[in-house]
XYZ file of C-alpha atoms in Angstrom:
309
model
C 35.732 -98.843 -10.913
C 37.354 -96.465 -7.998
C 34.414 -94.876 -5.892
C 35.555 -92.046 -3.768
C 33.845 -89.677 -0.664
C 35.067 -86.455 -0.040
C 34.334 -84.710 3.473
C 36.200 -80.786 3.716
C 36.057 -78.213 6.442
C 36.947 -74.897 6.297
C 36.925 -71.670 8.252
C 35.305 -68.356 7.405
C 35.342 -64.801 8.825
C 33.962 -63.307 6.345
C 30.665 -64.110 3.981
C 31.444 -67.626 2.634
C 27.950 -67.755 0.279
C 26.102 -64.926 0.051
C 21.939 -65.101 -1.078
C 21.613 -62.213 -3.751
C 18.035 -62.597 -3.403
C 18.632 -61.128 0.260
C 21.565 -58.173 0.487
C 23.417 -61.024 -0.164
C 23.347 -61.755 3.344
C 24.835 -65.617 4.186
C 22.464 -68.227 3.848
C 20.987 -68.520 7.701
C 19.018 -71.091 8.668
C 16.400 -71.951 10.989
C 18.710 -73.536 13.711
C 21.036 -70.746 13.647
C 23.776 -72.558 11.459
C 24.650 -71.315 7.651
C 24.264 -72.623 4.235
C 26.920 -73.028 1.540
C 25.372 -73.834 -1.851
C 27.230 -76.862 -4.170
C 27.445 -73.618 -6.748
C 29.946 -71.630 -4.408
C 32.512 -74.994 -3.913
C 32.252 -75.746 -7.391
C 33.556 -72.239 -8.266
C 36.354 -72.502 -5.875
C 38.078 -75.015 -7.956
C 37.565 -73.912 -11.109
C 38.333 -70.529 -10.275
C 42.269 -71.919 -8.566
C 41.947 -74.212 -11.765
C 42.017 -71.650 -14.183
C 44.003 -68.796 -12.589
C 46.362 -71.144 -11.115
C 46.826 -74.216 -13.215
C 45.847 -72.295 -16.515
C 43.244 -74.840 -17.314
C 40.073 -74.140 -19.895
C 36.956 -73.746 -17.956
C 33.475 -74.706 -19.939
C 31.476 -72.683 -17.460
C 33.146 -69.428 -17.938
C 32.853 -66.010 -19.807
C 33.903 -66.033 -22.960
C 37.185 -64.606 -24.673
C 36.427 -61.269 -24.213
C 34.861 -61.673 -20.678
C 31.677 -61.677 -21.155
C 28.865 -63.423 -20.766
C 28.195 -65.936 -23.412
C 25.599 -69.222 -23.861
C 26.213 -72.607 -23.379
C 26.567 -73.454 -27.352
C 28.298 -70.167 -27.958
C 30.977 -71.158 -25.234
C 31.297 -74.902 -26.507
C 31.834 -73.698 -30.009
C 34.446 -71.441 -29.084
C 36.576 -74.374 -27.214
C 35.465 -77.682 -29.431
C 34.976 -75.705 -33.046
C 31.952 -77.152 -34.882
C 29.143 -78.654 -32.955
C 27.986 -81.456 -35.634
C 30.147 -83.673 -33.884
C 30.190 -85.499 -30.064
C 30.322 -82.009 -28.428
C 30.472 -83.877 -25.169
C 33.552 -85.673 -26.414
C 35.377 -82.527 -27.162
C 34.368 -80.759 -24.452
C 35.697 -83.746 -21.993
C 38.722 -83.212 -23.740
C 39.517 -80.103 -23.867
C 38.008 -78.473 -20.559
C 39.038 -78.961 -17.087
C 35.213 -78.858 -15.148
C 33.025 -80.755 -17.983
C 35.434 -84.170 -16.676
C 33.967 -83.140 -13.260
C 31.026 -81.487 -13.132
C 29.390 -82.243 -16.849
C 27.727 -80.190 -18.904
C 24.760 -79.115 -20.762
C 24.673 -77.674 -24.087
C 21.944 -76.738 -26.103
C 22.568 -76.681 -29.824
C 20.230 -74.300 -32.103
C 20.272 -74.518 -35.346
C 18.124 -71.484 -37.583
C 16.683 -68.959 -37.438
C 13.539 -70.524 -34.783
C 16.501 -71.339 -32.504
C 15.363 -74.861 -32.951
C 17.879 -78.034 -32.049
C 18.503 -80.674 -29.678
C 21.058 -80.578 -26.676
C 24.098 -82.484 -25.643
C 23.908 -83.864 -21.479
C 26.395 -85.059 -19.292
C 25.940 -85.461 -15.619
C 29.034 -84.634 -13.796
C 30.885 -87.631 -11.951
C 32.023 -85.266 -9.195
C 28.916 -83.681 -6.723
C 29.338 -81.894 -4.191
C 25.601 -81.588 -1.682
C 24.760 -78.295 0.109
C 27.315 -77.960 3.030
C 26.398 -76.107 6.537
C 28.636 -74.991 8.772
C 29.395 -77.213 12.253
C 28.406 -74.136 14.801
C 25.880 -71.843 15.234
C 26.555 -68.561 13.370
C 26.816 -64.858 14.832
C 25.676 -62.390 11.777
C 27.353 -59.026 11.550
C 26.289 -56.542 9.291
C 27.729 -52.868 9.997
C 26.956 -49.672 8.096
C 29.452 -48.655 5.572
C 30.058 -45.080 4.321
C 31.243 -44.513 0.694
C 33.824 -41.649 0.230
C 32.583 -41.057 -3.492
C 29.424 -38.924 -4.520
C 26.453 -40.901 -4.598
C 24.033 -37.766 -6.186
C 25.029 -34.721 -6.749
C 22.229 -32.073 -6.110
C 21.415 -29.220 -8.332
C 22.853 -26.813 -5.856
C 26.146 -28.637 -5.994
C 25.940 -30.197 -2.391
C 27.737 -33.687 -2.493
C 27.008 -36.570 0.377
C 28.252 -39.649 0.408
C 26.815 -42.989 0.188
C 25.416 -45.633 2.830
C 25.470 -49.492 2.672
C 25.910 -52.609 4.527
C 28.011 -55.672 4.408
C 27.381 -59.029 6.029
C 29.903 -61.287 7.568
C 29.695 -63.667 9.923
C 32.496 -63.949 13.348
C 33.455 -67.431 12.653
C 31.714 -70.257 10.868
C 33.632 -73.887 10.233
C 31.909 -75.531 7.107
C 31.617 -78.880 5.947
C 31.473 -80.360 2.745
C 30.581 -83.334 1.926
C 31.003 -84.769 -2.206
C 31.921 -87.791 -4.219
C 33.199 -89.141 -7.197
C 31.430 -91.898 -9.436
C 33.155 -91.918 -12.689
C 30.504 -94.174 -14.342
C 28.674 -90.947 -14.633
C 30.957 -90.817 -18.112
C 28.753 -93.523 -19.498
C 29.995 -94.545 -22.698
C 32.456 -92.208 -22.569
C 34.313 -94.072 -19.972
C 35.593 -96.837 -22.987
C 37.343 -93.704 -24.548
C 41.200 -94.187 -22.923
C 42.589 -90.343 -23.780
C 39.738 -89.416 -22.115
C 39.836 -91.698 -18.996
C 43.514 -90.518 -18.739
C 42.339 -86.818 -18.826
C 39.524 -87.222 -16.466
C 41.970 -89.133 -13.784
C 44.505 -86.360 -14.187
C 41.438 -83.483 -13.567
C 40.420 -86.105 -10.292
C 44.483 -86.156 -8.995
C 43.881 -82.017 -9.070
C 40.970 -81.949 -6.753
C 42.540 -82.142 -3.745
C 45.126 -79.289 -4.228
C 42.141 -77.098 -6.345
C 39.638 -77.467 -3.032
C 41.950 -76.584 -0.403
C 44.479 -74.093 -2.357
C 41.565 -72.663 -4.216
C 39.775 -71.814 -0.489
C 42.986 -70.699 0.889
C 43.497 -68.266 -2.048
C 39.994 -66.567 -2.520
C 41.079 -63.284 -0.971
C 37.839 -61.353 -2.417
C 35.803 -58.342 -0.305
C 33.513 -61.045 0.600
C 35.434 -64.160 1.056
C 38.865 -63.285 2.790
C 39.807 -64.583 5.382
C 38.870 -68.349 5.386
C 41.143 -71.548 5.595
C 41.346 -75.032 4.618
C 41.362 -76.857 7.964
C 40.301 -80.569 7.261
C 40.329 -82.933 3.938
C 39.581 -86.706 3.841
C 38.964 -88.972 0.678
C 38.286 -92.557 0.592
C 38.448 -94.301 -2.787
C 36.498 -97.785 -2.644
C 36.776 -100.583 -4.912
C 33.377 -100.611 -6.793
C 31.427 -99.583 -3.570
C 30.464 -96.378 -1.391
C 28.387 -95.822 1.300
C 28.006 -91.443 1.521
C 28.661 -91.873 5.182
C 32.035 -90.069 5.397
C 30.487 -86.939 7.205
C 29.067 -89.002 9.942
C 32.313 -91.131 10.437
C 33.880 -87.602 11.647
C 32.212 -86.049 15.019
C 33.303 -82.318 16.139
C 33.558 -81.292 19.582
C 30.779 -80.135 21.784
C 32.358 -76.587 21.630
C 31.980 -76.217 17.983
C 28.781 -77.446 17.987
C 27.507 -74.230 20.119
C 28.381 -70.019 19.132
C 31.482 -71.301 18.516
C 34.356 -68.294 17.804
C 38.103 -70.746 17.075
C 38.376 -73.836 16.106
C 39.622 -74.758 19.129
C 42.229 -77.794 20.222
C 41.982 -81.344 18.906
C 38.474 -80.259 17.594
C 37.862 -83.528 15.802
C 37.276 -87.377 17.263
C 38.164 -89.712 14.390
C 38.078 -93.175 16.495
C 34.399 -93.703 14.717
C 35.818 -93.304 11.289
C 38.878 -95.683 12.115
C 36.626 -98.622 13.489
C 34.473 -97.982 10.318
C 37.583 -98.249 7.686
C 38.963 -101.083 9.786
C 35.930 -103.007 8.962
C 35.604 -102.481 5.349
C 39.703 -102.020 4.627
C 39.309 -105.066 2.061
C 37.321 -102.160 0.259
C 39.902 -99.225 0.241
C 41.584 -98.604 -2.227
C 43.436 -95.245 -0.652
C 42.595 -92.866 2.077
C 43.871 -89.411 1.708
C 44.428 -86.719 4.164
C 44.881 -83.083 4.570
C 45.155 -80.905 7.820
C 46.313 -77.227 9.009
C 49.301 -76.478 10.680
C 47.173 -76.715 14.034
C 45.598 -79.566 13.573
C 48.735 -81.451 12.371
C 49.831 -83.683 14.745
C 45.871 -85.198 14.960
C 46.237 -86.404 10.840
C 49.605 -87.335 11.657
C 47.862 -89.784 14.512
C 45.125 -90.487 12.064
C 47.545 -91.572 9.883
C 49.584 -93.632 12.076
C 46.415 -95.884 13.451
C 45.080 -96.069 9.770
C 47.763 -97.668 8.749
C 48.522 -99.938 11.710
C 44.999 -101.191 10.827
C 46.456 -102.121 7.370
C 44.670 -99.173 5.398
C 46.700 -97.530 3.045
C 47.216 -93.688 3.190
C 48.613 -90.786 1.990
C 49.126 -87.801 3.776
C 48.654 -84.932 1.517
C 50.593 -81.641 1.016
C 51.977 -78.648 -1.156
């Protein structure tokens, strides 16, 4: 069974995961680089999933856009819940292929039941960004009446925002589809979890590209890389990839050629009887590095595919 890595940069100006246990300030940590939780990536793509490609999410508000419970939600996609509710859920839903679910199912009035578990065959780990980060955090003024006093004096109200100047992120996931256990020997639902895989690509870097929120815009998709192995991986993709020096520092561009790939070319050249596919992804700047990528991929015999809109 196909195997795949994932490893994705992109570029923020802006507040790419804020803590709402702190202002919602990003995520600093101790060496002066920032955290971006597996929650925030994950919501990426099935945000672009479902106000893109119009697909059902499981983890999702309900009908009327509100918040709803796990069982609650599942019943309102699947129907009954006597049945394989992880079945219909795989089915019908376009993250519970991906990501998995858990549903607990009550039954009476004591709430009591059992639950339904499926552990997700795509994971994505905690990402940090390549460079140190500069925080910036300005004082905002509202133009609408915060309180209105009793002798009918108006002021407005004072807040803060937090951003950071530049921050290039990295991502690192995979894909093990024996995570579907048994579900694996059901074919409509291999075929439906491959076509929810073929999406990811356009979902992770479409879906960043798109997320023009008051906290999120502007970032950009500036680097994707998959490797699908036959039956093996190693979770080494992130290390096969070394940024510059620059970006390593207060870094404020991305800079030219801002990758070296010749480690992750001697690495695939070794285990090419292995690879199934290597796919690739790069911004306009960064173009002509994939296209060499590419190029010395495939005079090593790997095949690729060069991905794009």
């Amino acid at each position: 069974m196909t195997l795949t890595e994932i490893l994705f940069y992109y570029e923020s100006r802006q507040n790419p995961n804020g803590d709402p246990g702190f202002e919602n300030q990003p995520r600093m940590m101790p060496d002066d680089t920032i955290m971006v939780t597996d929650v925030r990536i994950k919501r990426t793509i099935r945000d672009y999933a479902r106000d893109v490609k119009g697909e059902t999410l499981f983890v999702d508000f309900d009908e009327s856009g509100s918040p709803t419970t796990a069982d609650g939600k599942a019943k309102e996609i699947v129907g009954s819940l006597s049945g394989d509710v992880i079945e219909g859920l795989l089915n019908k839903t376009f993250d519970v292929p991906l990501f998995g679910a858990l549903v607990t199912i009550r039954k009476g009035s004591d709430n009591e039941g059992s639950s339904a578990k499926l552990t997700g065959p795509l994971q994505f780990g905690n990402s940090r960004s390549v460079n140190k980060v500069q925080i910036i955090n300005p004082t905002i003024v509202g133009r609408f009446v915060g309180k209105e006093k009793k002798t009918g004096e108006q002021f407005s109200t004072f807040g803060k925002f937090y951003s950071v100047e530049f921050a290039l992120i990295k991502v690192q996931g995979a894909i093990n589809p024996n995570n579907l256990g048994k579900h694996s020997e059901n074919k409509e639902t291999m075929k439906k979890f491959n076509e929810k895989i073929d999406m990811i690509p356009d979902c992770l870097w479409n879906g960043t590209n798109k997320l023009i929120t008051r906290s999120k815009y502007p970032q950009r998709s500036i680097l994707y890389i998959d490797v699908s192995y036959k039956n093996q991986i190693y979770n080494d993709l992130p290390q096969l990839v070394t940024e510059s020096q620059e970006l390593k520092g207060m870094a404020k561009e991305l800079g030219k050629s801002p990758f070296d790939f010749s480690n992750l070319i001697d690495i695939l050249s070794k285990r090419k009887s292995e690879i199934e596919m290597v796919q690739l992804r790069g911004a306009e700047d960064i173009a002509e590095d994939i296209d060499g990528l590419g190029a010395k991929l495939k005079s090593k015999g790997i095949p690729v595919k060069i991905l794009s809109d």
